[in-house]
mmCIF file of C-alpha atoms in Angstrom:
data_model
loop_
_atom_site.group_PDB
_atom_site.id
_atom_site.type_symbol
_atom_site.label_atom_id
_atom_site.label_comp_id
_atom_site.label_asym_id
_atom_site.label_seq_id
_atom_site.Cartn_x
_atom_site.Cartn_y
_atom_site.Cartn_z
ATOM 1 C CA MET A 1 0.054 0.366 0.032
ATOM 2 C CA ALA A 2 1.469 3.471 -1.110
ATOM 3 C CA THR A 3 2.426 5.975 1.944
ATOM 4 C CA THR A 4 0.564 9.323 1.923
ATOM 5 C CA LEU A 5 3.864 10.929 0.308
ATOM 6 C CA GLU A 6 3.712 8.455 -2.201
ATOM 7 C CA LYS A 7 0.260 9.410 -3.122
ATOM 8 C CA LEU A 8 0.906 13.158 -2.997
ATOM 9 C CA ARG A 9 4.048 12.647 -5.181
ATOM 10 C CA GLY A 10 1.753 10.850 -7.820
ATOM 11 C CA LEU A 11 -0.873 13.561 -7.658
ATOM 12 C CA VAL A 12 1.607 16.534 -8.073
ATOM 13 C CA GLU A 13 3.018 14.692 -11.144
ATOM 14 C CA SER A 14 -0.580 13.600 -12.529
ATOM 15 C CA LEU A 15 -1.757 17.656 -12.288
ATOM 16 C CA CYS A 16 1.772 18.521 -14.169
ATOM 17 C CA THR A 17 1.201 16.003 -17.058
ATOM 18 C CA ARG A 18 -2.481 16.606 -17.331
ATOM 19 C CA THR A 19 -1.963 20.299 -17.215
ATOM 20 C CA GLN A 20 0.939 19.991 -19.882
ATOM 21 C CA THR A 21 -1.504 17.856 -22.176
ATOM 22 C CA GLY A 22 -4.114 20.377 -21.713
ATOM 23 C CA THR A 23 -6.761 17.801 -20.030
ATOM 24 C CA LEU A 24 -7.352 20.036 -16.751
ATOM 25 C CA THR A 25 -9.396 23.514 -16.959
ATOM 26 C CA TRP A 26 -7.558 25.817 -14.542
ATOM 27 C CA ILE A 27 -9.456 28.710 -13.386
ATOM 28 C CA GLU A 28 -7.882 31.898 -11.762
ATOM 29 C CA ALA A 29 -8.548 32.485 -7.722
ATOM 30 C CA GLU A 30 -7.836 35.147 -5.533
ATOM 31 C CA GLY A 31 -4.201 36.242 -4.723
ATOM 32 C CA GLY A 32 -2.813 34.759 -7.750
ATOM 33 C CA GLY A 33 -3.385 31.420 -7.343
ATOM 34 C CA ILE A 34 -5.035 28.592 -9.761
ATOM 35 C CA TYR A 35 -7.734 26.001 -9.215
ATOM 36 C CA VAL A 36 -9.088 22.955 -10.870
ATOM 37 C CA GLN A 37 -12.088 20.929 -10.015
ATOM 38 C CA ILE A 38 -11.683 17.312 -10.361
ATOM 39 C CA GLY A 39 -14.732 15.148 -9.235
ATOM 40 C CA SER A 40 -15.944 16.397 -5.902
ATOM 41 C CA ALA A 41 -12.340 17.696 -4.994
ATOM 42 C CA LEU A 42 -11.128 21.063 -5.441
ATOM 43 C CA ILE A 43 -7.439 21.778 -6.152
ATOM 44 C CA ILE A 44 -5.833 24.989 -5.264
ATOM 45 C CA LEU A 45 -2.161 25.865 -6.414
ATOM 46 C CA ASN A 46 -0.424 29.031 -5.272
ATOM 47 C CA ASP A 47 2.939 30.367 -4.295
ATOM 48 C CA GLU A 48 3.880 31.938 -1.094
ATOM 49 C CA PRO A 49 6.852 33.117 0.583
ATOM 50 C CA GLY A 50 9.154 30.502 1.683
ATOM 51 C CA SER A 51 12.056 30.072 4.192
ATOM 52 C CA ASN A 52 15.123 30.174 1.623
ATOM 53 C CA PHE A 53 14.451 33.170 -0.465
ATOM 54 C CA GLU A 54 12.212 31.917 -2.919
ATOM 55 C CA ASN A 55 8.578 31.123 -2.729
ATOM 56 C CA ASP A 56 7.224 27.532 -1.933
ATOM 57 C CA ILE A 57 4.293 26.293 -3.958
ATOM 58 C CA ARG A 58 1.280 25.532 -1.988
ATOM 59 C CA VAL A 59 -1.290 22.591 -2.888
ATOM 60 C CA SER A 60 -4.441 22.708 -1.230
ATOM 61 C CA ILE A 61 -7.084 20.047 -1.220
ATOM 62 C CA TYR A 62 -10.871 20.312 -0.818
ATOM 63 C CA SER A 63 -13.518 18.261 -0.521
ATOM 64 C CA ASP A 64 -17.391 19.489 0.071
ATOM 65 C CA GLY A 65 -16.151 22.876 1.039
ATOM 66 C CA ASN A 66 -13.582 21.423 3.691
ATOM 67 C CA LYS A 67 -9.936 21.646 3.447
ATOM 68 C CA ILE A 68 -8.727 17.954 4.038
ATOM 69 C CA ASP A 69 -5.060 18.363 2.890
ATOM 70 C CA SER A 70 -2.362 21.309 2.241
ATOM 71 C CA PHE A 71 1.445 20.937 1.824
ATOM 72 C CA THR A 72 4.112 22.786 0.166
ATOM 73 C CA ASP A 73 6.723 21.734 -2.248
ATOM 74 C CA THR A 74 9.163 21.354 0.721
ATOM 75 C CA ILE A 75 7.851 17.954 1.853
ATOM 76 C CA PHE A 76 9.207 16.373 -1.196
ATOM 77 C CA SER A 77 12.578 17.359 -0.019
ATOM 78 C CA GLY A 78 15.049 14.599 -1.214
ATOM 79 C CA HIS A 79 12.744 13.203 -3.544
ATOM 80 C CA SER A 80 12.853 13.741 -7.571
ATOM 81 C CA PRO A 81 9.788 13.455 -9.624
ATOM 82 C CA THR A 82 9.562 10.552 -11.575
ATOM 83 C CA LEU A 83 7.182 11.008 -14.524
ATOM 84 C CA THR A 84 8.734 13.988 -15.590
ATOM 85 C CA SER A 85 11.924 15.893 -16.616
ATOM 86 C CA ALA A 86 11.440 18.373 -13.954
ATOM 87 C CA SER A 87 14.794 18.200 -11.376
ATOM 88 C CA SER A 88 12.858 18.774 -8.442
ATOM 89 C CA TYR A 89 9.152 18.801 -7.037
ATOM 90 C CA TYR A 90 9.477 22.677 -6.612
ATOM 91 C CA GLN A 91 9.957 23.021 -10.153
ATOM 92 C CA LEU A 92 7.742 20.813 -11.096
ATOM 93 C CA LEU A 93 4.950 22.624 -9.157
ATOM 94 C CA SER A 94 6.393 26.081 -10.186
ATOM 95 C CA ASP A 95 5.967 24.899 -14.045
ATOM 96 C CA THR A 96 2.297 23.409 -13.328
ATOM 97 C CA LEU A 97 1.576 26.727 -11.524
ATOM 98 C CA SER A 98 2.946 28.974 -14.456
ATOM 99 C CA MET A 99 1.289 26.525 -16.976
ATOM 100 C CA GLY A 100 -1.822 26.839 -15.248
ATOM 101 C CA ARG A 101 -2.186 30.583 -14.824
ATOM 102 C CA ARG A 102 -1.326 31.198 -18.456
ATOM 103 C CA GLN A 103 -4.217 28.842 -19.394
ATOM 104 C CA ALA A 104 -6.704 30.266 -16.863
ATOM 105 C CA SER A 105 -5.774 33.676 -18.089
ATOM 106 C CA GLY A 106 -6.349 32.988 -21.659
ATOM 107 C CA ALA A 107 -2.648 33.606 -22.682
ATOM 108 C CA GLU A 108 -2.052 30.351 -24.379
ATOM 109 C CA MET A 109 -5.250 30.416 -26.218
ATOM 110 C CA VAL A 110 -4.364 33.771 -27.579
ATOM 111 C CA LEU A 111 -0.729 33.190 -28.552
ATOM 112 C CA ASP A 112 -1.954 29.900 -30.091
ATOM 113 C CA GLN A 113 -4.623 31.836 -32.163
ATOM 114 C CA LEU A 114 -1.934 34.730 -33.168
ATOM 115 C CA LEU A 115 0.530 31.882 -34.669
ATOM 116 C CA LYS A 116 -2.296 30.460 -36.369
ATOM 117 C CA ASP A 117 -3.327 33.877 -37.922
ATOM 118 C CA LEU A 118 0.317 34.679 -38.625
ATOM 119 C CA GLU A 119 0.781 31.379 -40.716
ATOM 120 C CA ALA A 120 -2.656 31.846 -42.585
ATOM 121 C CA SER A 121 -1.702 35.143 -43.771
ATOM 122 C CA PRO A 122 1.262 35.645 -46.496
ATOM 123 C CA ALA A 123 4.398 37.712 -45.080
ATOM 124 C CA LYS A 124 4.949 40.754 -46.541
ATOM 125 C CA ASP A 125 8.319 41.808 -47.746
ATOM 126 C CA PHE A 126 9.158 45.038 -46.119
ATOM 127 C CA PHE A 127 12.406 45.782 -47.788
#
């Protein structure tokens, strides 16, 4: 049977993978965080001041409106992600937060459309 730490590592790696593939729909939350609804659970990611001059990434899990778990990337100290190329869980969660924010704000959709529009219109010779 998997330990709680192993389950949390699997959750974090799955969130990153599914964010990269676009199969999660992140929504902007107050304070710069993002959240996603998965079944009856709500997962919130945000960054907060850490003790080593860089932010920690906090993951909070809610079920039926109650916070059932909350942790930061620091609980994975000494462990490396197995399913991704990230070198640390901080990097993994930071990348997930960044990708999720871009998705939630619509930045990725606008960028995709700009690239599509540029490909569809012929380049003009300016010289």
